[in-house]
Tab-separated table of C-alpha atoms in Angstrom:
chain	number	residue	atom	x	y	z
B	19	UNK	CA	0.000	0.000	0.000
B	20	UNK	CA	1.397	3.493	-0.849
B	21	UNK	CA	1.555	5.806	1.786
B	22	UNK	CA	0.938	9.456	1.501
B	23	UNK	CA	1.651	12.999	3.381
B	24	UNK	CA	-0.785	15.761	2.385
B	25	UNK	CA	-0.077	19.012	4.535
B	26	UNK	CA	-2.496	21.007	4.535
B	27	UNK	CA	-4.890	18.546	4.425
B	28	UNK	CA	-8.133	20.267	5.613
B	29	UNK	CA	-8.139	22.979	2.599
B	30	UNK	CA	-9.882	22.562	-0.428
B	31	UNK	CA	-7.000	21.153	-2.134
B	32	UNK	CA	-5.936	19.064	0.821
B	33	UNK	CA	-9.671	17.552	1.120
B	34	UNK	CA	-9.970	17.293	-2.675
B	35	UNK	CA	-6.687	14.925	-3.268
B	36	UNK	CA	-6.975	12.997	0.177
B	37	UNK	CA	-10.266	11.836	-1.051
B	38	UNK	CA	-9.106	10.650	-4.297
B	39	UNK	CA	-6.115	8.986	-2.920
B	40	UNK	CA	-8.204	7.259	-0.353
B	41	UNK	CA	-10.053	5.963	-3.387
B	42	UNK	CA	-7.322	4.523	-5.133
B	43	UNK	CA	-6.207	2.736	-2.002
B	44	UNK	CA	-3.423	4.852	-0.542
B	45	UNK	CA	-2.994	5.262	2.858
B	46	UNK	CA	-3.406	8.735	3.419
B	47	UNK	CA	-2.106	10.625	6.611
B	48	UNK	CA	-3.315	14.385	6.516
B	49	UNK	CA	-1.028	16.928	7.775
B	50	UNK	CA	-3.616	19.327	9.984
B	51	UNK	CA	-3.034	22.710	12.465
B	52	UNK	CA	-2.718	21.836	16.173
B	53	UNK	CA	-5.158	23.368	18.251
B	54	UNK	CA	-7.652	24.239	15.266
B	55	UNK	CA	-10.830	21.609	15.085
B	56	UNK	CA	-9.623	20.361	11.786
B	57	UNK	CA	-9.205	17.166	12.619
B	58	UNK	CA	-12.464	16.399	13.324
B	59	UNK	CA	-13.503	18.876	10.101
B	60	UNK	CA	-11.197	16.207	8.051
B	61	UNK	CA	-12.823	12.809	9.245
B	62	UNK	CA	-16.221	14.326	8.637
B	63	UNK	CA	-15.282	15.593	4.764
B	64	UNK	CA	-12.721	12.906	3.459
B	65	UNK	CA	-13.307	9.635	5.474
B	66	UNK	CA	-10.527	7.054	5.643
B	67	UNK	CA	-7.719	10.202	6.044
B	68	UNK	CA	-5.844	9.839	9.267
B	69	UNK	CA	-5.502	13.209	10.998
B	70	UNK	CA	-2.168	14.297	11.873
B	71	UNK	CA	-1.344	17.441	14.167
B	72	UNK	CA	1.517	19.269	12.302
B	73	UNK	CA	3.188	22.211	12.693
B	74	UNK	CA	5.085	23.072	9.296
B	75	UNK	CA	7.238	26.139	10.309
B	76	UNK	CA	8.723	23.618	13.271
B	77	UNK	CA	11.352	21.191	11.930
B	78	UNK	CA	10.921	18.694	14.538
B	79	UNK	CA	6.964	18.335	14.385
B	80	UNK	CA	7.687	17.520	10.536
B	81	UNK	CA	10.421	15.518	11.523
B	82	UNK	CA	8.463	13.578	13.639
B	83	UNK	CA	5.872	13.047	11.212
B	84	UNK	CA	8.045	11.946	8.530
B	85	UNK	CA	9.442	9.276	10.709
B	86	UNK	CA	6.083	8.136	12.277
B	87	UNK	CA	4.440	8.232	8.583
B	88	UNK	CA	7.543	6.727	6.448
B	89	UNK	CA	5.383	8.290	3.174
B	90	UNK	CA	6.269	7.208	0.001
B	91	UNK	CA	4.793	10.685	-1.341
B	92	UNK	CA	4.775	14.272	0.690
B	93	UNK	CA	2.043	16.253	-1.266
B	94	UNK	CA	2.892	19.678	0.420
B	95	UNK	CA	0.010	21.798	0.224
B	96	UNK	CA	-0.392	23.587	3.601
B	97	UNK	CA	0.036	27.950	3.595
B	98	UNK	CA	-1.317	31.146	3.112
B	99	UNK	CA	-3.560	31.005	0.123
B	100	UNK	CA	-4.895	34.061	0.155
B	101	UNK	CA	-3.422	36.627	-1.266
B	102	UNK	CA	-5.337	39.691	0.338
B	103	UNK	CA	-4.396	37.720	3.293
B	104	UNK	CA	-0.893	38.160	2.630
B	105	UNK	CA	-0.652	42.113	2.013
B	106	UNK	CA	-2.636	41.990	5.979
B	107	UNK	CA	0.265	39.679	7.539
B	108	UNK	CA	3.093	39.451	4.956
B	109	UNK	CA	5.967	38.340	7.545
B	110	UNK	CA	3.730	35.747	8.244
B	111	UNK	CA	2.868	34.888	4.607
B	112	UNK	CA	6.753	34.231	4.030
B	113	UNK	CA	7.256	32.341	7.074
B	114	UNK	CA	4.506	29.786	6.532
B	115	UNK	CA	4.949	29.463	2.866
B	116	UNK	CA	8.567	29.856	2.222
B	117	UNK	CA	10.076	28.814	5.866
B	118	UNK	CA	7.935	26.375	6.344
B	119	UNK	CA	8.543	25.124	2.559
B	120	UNK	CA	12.174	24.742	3.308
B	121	UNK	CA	11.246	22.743	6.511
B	122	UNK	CA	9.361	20.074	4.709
B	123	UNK	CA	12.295	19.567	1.981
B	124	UNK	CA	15.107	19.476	4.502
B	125	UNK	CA	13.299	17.204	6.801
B	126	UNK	CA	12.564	14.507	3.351
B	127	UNK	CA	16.115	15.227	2.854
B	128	UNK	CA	17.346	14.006	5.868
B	129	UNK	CA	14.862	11.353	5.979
B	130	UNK	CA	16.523	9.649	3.139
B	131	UNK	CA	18.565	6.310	3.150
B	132	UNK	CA	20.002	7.094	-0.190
B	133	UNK	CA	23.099	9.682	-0.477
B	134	UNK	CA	21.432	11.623	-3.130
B	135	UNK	CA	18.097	11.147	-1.744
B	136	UNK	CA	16.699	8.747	-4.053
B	137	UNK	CA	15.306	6.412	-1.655
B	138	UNK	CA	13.100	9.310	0.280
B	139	UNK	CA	9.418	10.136	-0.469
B	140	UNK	CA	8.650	12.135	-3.610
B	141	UNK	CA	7.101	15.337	-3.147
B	142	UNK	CA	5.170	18.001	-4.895
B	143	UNK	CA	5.281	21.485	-3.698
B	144	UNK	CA	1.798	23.621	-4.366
B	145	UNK	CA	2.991	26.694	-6.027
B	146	UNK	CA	0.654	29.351	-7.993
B	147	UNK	CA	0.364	31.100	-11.545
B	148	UNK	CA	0.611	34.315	-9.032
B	149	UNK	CA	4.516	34.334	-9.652
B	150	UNK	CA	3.769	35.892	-13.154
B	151	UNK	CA	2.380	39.626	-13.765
B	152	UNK	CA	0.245	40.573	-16.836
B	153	UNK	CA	3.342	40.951	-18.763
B	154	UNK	CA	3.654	37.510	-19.176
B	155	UNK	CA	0.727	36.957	-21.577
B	156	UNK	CA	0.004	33.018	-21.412
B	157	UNK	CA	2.236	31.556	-19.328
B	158	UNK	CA	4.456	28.690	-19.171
B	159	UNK	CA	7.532	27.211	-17.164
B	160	UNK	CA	9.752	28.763	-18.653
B	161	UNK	CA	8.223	32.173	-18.416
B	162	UNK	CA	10.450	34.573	-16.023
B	163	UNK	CA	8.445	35.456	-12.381
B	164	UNK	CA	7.278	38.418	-11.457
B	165	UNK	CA	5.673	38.523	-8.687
B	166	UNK	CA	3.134	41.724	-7.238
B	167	UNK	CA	2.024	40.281	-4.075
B	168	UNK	CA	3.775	39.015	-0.481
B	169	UNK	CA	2.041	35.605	-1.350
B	170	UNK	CA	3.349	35.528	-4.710
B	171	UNK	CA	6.947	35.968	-3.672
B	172	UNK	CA	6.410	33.251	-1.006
B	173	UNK	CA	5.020	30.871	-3.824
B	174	UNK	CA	8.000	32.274	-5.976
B	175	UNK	CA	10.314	31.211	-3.404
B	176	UNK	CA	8.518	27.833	-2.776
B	177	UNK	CA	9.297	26.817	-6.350
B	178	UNK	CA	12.563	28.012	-6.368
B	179	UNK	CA	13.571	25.713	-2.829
B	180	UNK	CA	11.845	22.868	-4.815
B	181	UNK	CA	14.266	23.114	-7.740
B	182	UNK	CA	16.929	23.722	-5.713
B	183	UNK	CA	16.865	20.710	-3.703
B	184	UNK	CA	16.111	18.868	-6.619
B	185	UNK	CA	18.832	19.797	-8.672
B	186	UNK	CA	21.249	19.479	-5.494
B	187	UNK	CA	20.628	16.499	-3.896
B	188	UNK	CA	18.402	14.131	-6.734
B	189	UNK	CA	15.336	14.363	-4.967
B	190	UNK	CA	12.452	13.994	-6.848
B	191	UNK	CA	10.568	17.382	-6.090
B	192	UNK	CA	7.788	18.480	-8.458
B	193	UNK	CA	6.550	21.889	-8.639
B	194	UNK	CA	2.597	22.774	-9.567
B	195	UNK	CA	2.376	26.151	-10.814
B	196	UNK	CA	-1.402	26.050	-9.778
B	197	UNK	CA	-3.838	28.719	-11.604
B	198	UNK	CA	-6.772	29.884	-9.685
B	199	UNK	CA	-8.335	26.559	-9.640
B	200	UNK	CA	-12.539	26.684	-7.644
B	201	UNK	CA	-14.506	24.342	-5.933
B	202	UNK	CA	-17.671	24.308	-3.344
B	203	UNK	CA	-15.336	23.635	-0.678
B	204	UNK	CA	-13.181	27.061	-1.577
B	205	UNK	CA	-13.331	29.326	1.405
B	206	UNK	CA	-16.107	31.847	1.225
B	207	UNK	CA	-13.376	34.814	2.364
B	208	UNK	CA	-12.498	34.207	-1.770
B	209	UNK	CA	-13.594	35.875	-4.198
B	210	UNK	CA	-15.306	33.315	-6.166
B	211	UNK	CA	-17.252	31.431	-3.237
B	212	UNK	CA	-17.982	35.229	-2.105
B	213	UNK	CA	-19.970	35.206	-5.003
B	214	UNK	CA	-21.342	31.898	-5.355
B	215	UNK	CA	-22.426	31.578	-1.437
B	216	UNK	CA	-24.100	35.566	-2.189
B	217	UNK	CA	-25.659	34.462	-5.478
B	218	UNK	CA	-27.393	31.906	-3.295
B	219	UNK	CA	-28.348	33.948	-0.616
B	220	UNK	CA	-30.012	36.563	-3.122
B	221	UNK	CA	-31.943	33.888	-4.812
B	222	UNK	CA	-33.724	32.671	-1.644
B	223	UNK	CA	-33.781	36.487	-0.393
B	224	UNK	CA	-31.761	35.973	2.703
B	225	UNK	CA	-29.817	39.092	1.283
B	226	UNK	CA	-30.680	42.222	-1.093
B	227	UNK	CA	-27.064	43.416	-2.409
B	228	UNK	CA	-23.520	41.851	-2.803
B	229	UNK	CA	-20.446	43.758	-2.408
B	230	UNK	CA	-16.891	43.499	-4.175
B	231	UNK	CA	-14.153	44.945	-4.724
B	232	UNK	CA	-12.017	44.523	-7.916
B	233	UNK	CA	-14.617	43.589	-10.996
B	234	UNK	CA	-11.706	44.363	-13.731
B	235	UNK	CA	-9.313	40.950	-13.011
B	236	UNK	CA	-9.365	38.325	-15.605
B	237	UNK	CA	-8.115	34.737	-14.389
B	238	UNK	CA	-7.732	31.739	-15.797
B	239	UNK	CA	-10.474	29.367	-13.588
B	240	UNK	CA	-10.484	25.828	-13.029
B	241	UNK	CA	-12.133	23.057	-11.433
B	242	UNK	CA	-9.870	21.835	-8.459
B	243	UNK	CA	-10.469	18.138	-8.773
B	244	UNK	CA	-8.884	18.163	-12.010
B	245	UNK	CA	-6.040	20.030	-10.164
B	246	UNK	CA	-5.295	17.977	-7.666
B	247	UNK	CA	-5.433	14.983	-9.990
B	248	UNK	CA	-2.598	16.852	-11.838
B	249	UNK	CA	-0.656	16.673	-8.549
B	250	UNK	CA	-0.863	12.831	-8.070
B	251	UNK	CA	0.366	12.351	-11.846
B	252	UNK	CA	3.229	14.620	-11.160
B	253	UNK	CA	4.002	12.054	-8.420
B	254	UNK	CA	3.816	9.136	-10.316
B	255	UNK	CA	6.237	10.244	-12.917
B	256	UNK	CA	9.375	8.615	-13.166
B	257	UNK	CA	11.521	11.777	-12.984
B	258	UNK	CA	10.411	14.860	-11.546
B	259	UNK	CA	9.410	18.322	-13.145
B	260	UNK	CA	7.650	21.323	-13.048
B	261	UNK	CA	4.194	21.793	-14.505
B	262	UNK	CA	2.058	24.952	-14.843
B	263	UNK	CA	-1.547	23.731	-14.361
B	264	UNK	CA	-4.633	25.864	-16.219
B	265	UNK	CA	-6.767	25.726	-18.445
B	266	UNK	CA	-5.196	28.371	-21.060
B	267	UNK	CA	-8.938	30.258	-20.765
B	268	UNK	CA	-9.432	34.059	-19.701
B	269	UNK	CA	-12.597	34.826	-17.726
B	270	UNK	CA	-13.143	39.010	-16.660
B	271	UNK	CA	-15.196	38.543	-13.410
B	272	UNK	CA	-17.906	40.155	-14.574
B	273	UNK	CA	-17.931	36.471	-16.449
B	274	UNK	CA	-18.296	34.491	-13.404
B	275	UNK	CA	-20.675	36.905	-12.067
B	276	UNK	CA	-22.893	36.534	-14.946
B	277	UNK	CA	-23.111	32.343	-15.010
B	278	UNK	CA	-23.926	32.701	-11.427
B	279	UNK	CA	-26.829	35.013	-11.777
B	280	UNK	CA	-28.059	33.250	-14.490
B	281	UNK	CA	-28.314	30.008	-12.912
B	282	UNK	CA	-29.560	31.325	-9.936
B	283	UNK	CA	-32.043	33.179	-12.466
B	284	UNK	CA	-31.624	36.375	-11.340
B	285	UNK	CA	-31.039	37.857	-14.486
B	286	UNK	CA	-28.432	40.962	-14.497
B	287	UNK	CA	-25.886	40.590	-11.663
B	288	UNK	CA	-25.201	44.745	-12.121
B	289	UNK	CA	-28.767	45.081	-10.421
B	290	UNK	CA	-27.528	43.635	-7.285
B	291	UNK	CA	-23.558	44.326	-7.005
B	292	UNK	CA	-21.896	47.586	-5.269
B	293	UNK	CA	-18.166	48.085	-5.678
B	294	UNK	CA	-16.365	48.617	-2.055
B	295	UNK	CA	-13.015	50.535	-2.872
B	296	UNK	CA	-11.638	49.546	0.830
B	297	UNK	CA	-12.034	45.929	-0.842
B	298	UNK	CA	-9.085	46.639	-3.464
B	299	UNK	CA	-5.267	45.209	-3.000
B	300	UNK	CA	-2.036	47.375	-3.475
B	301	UNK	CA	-1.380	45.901	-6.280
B	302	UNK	CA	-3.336	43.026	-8.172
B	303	UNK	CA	-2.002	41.823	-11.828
B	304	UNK	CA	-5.409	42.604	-14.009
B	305	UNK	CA	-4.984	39.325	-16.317
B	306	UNK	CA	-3.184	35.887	-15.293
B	307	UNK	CA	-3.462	32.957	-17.765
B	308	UNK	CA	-1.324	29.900	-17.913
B	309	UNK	CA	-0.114	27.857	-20.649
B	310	UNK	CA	-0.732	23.791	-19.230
B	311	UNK	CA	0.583	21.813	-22.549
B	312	UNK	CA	3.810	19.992	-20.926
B	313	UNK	CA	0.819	18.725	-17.967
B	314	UNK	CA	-0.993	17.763	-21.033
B	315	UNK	CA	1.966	15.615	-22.740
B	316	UNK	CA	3.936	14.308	-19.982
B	317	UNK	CA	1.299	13.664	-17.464
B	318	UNK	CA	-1.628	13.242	-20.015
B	319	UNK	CA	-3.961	15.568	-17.911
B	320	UNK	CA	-6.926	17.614	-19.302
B	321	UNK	CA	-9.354	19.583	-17.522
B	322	UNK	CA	-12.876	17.568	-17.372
B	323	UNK	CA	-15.407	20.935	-16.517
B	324	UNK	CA	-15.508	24.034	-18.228
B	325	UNK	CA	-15.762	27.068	-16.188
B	326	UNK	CA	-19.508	27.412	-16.697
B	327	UNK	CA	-19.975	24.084	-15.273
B	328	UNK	CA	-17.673	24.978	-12.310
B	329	UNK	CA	-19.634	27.930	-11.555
B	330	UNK	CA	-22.913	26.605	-11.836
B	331	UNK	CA	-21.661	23.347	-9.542
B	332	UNK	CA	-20.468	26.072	-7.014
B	333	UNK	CA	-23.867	27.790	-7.171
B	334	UNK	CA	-25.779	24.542	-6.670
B	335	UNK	CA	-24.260	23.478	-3.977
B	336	UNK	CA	-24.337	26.588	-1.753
B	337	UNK	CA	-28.208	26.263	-2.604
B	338	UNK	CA	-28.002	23.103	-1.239
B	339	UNK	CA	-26.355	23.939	1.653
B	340	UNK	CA	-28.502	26.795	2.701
B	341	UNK	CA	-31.646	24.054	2.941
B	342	UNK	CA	-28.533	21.939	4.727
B	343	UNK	CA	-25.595	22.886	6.011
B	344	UNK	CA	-24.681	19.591	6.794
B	345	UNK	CA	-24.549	19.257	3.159
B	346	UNK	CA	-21.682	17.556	1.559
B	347	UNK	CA	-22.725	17.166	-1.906
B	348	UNK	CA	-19.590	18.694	-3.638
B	349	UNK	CA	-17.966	15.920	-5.517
């Protein structure tokens, strides 16, 4: 039985891949906060995971995981993911995503029986199309970084650590560039849930306006199972890489918040949306779209929903959990 590590395992991502590990047969430990309920979140939303208090910033909690564990694959996920989040508490941001980033390589490192590390777990590092600016037009791996935000740097310096230690030590370190990638199980402090979880609200009249900030961004949106199945092939190849993952399409918000009104049928979304300027980040690149085609011919991965279908699924399922909140229809 393959063993895996997933850090960070009560996030949508974390949840997401656990469960379809679990399905395959793995033995999955999840990697959760100390102190924080999530353990008990985790059994309840991915069965079959065994919760696993750790601390990623502290070397020996991950130590002691990695030798408890023995995982034949470290999916490290855990971090800040937001990146308004970040420009509140960016000393944080760095120490959680790049610190504690450098803790869970080290710690494979030295977990290693191999001198060049080729008998430790593989592991792919979580990193985000964020590292690019607008500049960048569709973007590959091989398209230079620039990053606008404190969480971009982080995730910047995430993927640089995971090449690093790959190309030092022969450890087999994968990085996923990950584009904004959605789900019903994306926190509703996000943009997109924001919407989906108001859109839902408004069509049962439990609210009379929504409020945003930026409506000019464009994105490249995916569906987040097909991401995290993009992480598990990354793991199963026989050497390592690094893989932007998106779906090469641009959607303006003002997209999004049209599918969800529609389905909802509301009809026009600029009936019920205000514009909050306190919303609006120091900086925010207006247009981020990646170019996935070495994920497509190395790894053979497509996406399997368009972003219409994403929405929609997002929209129906806050529905559903407003006549249940014990809902947990998402997959």
């Amino acid at each position: 039985m393959t063993t895996a590590l997933i850090t960070g395992a009560a996030g949508q991502d974390g949840v997401l891949l656990a469960r379809e590990l679990v399905s395959l047969g793995y033995r999955v430990v999840g990697g959760v906060r100390p102190g924080t309920g999530q353990a008990a979140l985790l059994a309840n939303v991915a069965p079959g995971v065994e919760p696993l208090d750790l601390d990623i910033t502290d070397e020996e909690s991950v130590d002691r995981a990695l030798g408890d564990v023995l995982p034949d694959e470290v999916y490290h996920l855990a971090g800040v993911s937001s990146v308004g989040a970040s420009w509140r508490e960016p000393v944080r941001t760095m120490q959680v995503n790049a610190v504690g980033t450098a803790v869970v390589l080290e710690r494979a490192r030295r977990s290693s029986s191999g001198p060049a590390g080729d008998n430790g777990p593989r592991v792919v590092l979580a990193c985000s199309g964020e590292v690019f600016d607008s500049d960048a037009g569709v973007a590959s791996e091989e398209t230079p970084f620039r990053p606008t935000s404190p969480y971009a740097v982080s995730k910047a310096a995430c993927w640089q650590l995971g090449r690093t230690y790959r190309d030092a030590y022969g450890m087999h370190v994968s990085t996923a560039i990950l584009f904004s990638h959605e789900s019903p199980l994306r926190d509703p402090a996000f943009v997109t849930r924001t919407i989906t979880k108001g859109v839902a609200e408004l069509a049962i009249g439990r609210r009379q306006r929504l409020t945003l900030g930026n409506l000019d961004v464009v994105r490249d949106w995916g569906w987040a199972p097909d991401y995290v199945h993009a992480l598990r092939l990354m793991a199963a190849q026989p050497d390592p890489g690094d893989y932007v993952v998106a779906t090469g399409e641009a959607h303006g918000l003002s997209d999004l918040l049209r599918v969800a009104f529609d389905h909802a049928g509301l009809g026009d979304w600029r009936a019920y949306v205000d514009v909050d300027d306190s919303r609006l980040r120091p900086a925010d690149p207006p247009v981020l779209i990646g170019d996935a085609s070495r994920a497509r011919e190395d790894l053979g991965w497509a996406p399997t929903r368009t972003f219409d279908e994403m929405v929609s699924s997002m929209v129906d399922h806050d529905l559903a959990l407003i006549r249940d909140p014990s809902a947990t229809w998402f997959v």
